[in-house]
CSV table of C-alpha atoms in Angstrom, one decimal:
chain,number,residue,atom,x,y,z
A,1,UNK,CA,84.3,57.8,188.2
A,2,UNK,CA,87.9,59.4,188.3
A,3,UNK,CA,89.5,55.4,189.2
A,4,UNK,CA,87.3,53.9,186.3
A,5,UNK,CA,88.8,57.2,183.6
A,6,UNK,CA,92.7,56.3,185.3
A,7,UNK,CA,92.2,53.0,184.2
A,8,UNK,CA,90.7,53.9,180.7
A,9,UNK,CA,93.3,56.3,180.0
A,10,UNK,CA,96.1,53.7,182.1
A,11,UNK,CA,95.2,50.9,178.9
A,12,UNK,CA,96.3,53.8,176.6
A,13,UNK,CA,99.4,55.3,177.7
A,14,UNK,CA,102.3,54.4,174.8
A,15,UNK,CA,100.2,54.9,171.9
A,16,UNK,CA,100.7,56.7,168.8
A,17,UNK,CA,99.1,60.0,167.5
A,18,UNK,CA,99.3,61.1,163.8
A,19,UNK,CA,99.2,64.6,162.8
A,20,UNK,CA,96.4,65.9,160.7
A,21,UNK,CA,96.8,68.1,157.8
A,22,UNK,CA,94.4,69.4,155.6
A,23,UNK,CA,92.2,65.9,156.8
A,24,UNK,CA,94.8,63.8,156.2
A,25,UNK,CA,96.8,61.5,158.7
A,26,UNK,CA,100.1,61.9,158.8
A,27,UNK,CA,103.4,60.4,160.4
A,28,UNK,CA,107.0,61.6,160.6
A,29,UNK,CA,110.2,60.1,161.0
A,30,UNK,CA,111.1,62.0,164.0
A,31,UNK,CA,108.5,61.7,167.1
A,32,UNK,CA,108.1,63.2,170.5
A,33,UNK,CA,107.7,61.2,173.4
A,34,UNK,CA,105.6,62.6,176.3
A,35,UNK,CA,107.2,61.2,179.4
A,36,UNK,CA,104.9,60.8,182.8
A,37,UNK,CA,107.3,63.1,185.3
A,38,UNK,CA,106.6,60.9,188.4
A,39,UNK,CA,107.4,58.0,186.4
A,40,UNK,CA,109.8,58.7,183.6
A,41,UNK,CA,110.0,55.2,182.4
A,42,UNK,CA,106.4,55.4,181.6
A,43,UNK,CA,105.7,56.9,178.0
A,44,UNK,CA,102.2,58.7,178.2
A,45,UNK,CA,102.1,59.0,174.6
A,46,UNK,CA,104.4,59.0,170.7
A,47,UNK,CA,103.5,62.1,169.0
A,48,UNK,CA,104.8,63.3,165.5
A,49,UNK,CA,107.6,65.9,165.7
A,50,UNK,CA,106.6,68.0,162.6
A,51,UNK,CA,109.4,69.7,160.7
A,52,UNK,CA,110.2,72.2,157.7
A,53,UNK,CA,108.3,69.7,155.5
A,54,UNK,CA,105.3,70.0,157.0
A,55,UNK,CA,105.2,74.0,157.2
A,56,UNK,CA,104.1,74.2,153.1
A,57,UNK,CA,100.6,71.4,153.3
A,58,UNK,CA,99.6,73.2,156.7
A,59,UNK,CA,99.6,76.3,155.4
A,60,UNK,CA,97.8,75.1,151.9
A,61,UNK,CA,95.2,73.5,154.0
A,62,UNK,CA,94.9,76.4,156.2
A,63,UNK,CA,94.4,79.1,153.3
A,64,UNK,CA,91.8,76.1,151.3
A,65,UNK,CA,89.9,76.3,153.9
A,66,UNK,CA,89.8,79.8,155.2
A,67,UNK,CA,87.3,81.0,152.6
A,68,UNK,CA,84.7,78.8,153.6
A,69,UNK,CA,85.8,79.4,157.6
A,70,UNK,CA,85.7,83.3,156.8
A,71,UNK,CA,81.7,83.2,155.3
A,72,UNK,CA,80.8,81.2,158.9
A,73,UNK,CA,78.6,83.7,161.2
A,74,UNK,CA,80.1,84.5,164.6
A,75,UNK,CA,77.0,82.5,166.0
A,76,UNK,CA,78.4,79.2,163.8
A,77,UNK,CA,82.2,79.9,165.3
A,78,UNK,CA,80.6,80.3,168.9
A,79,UNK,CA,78.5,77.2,168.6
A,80,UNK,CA,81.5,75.2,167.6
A,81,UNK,CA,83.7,76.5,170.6
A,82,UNK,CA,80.2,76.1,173.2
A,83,UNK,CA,80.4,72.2,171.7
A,84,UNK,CA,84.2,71.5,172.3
A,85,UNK,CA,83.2,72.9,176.1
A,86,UNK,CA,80.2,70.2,176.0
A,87,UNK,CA,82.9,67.3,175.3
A,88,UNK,CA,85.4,67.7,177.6
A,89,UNK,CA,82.7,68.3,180.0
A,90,UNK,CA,80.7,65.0,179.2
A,91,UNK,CA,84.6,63.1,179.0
A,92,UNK,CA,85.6,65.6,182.1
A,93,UNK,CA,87.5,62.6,184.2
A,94,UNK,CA,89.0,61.0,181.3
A,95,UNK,CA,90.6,64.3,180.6
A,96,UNK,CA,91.6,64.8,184.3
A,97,UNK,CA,92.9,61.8,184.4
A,98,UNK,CA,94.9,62.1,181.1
A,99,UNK,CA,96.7,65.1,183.2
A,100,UNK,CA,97.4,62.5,186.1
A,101,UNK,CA,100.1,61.2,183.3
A,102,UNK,CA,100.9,64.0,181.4
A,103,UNK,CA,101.8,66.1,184.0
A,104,UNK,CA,101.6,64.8,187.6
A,105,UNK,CA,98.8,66.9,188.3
A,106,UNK,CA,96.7,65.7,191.4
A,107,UNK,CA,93.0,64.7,191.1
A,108,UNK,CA,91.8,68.2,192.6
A,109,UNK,CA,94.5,70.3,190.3
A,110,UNK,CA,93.6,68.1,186.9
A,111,UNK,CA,90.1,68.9,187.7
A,112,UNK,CA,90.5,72.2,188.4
A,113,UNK,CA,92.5,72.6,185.3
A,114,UNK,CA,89.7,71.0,183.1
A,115,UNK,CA,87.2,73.2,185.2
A,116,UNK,CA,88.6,76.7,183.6
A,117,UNK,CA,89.2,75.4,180.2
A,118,UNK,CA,85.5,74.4,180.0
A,119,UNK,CA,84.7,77.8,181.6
A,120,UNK,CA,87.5,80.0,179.1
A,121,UNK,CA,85.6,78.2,176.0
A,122,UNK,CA,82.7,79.1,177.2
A,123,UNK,CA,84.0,82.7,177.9
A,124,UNK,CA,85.9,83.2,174.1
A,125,UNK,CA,82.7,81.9,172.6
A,126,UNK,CA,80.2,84.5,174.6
A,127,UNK,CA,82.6,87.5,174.3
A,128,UNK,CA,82.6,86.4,170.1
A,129,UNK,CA,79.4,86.4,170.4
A,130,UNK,CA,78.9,89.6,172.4
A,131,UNK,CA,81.5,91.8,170.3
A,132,UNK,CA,79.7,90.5,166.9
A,133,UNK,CA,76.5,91.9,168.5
A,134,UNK,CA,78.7,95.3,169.6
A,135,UNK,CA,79.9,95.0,165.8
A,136,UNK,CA,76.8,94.8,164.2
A,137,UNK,CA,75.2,97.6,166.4
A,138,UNK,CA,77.8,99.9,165.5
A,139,UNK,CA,78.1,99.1,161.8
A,140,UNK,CA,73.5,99.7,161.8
A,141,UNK,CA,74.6,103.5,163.9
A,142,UNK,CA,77.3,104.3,160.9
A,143,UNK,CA,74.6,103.8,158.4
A,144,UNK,CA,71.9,105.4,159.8
């Protein structure tokens, strides 16, 4: 599986990543190129290099949708953080392999890597969930 996602991700190195703002694709003139450190003439991937003049719409998008954000329960936000954990678990090689490139890691590192950030979403989204009921047990002692 890991020699079938190194090829997958192999057939992508070089490509281009937009930025998102507010939903929207965006490009810049200046870009970043991630560089694969055990082989520097290989470009792992062109990513925009976002500037002053992108500060202003990020933070307009952010504060749009903050009121909506702000009225989710702490079991929505959990959910959402317990899903990301579910994809890079189902796509766990390709993301291994992706740190091949990126940053020389060995198979066993890469995997280890992907290992705790699939176990510290897990972990941010029970301790949300765990301080909301802590929260809400405390708020019920004030009032009665």
């Amino acid at each position: 599986m890991m020699r079938a996602a190194i090829d997958k991700v192999r057939a992508e190195l070089g490509c281009e990543y937009d930025m998102v703002i507010g939903g929207k694709r965006r490009r810049t003139v200046e870009k970043i190129r991630s560089i694969n450190p055990a082989k520097p003439s290989q470009v792992v991937g062109v990513h925009q290099n976002a500037g002053s003049a992108e500060v202003e719409p990020a933070m307009q998008a952010a504060l749009a949708a903050f009121p909506a954000w702000s009225r989710r329960t702490p079991e929505e936000r959990a959910s959402f953080v317990f899903h990301v954990a579910d994809i890079i678990r189902e796509r766990r090689f390709e993301f291994c392999a992706w740190l091949v490139f990126e940053v020389s890691k060995n198979w066993g590192e890469a995997d280890a890597d992907i290992a705790e950030t699939i176990d510290f979403c897990e972990l941010y989204a029970r301790e949300a969930l765990r301080m909301a009921h802590v929260g809400n047990a405390h708020a019920a002692s004030r009032r009665a």
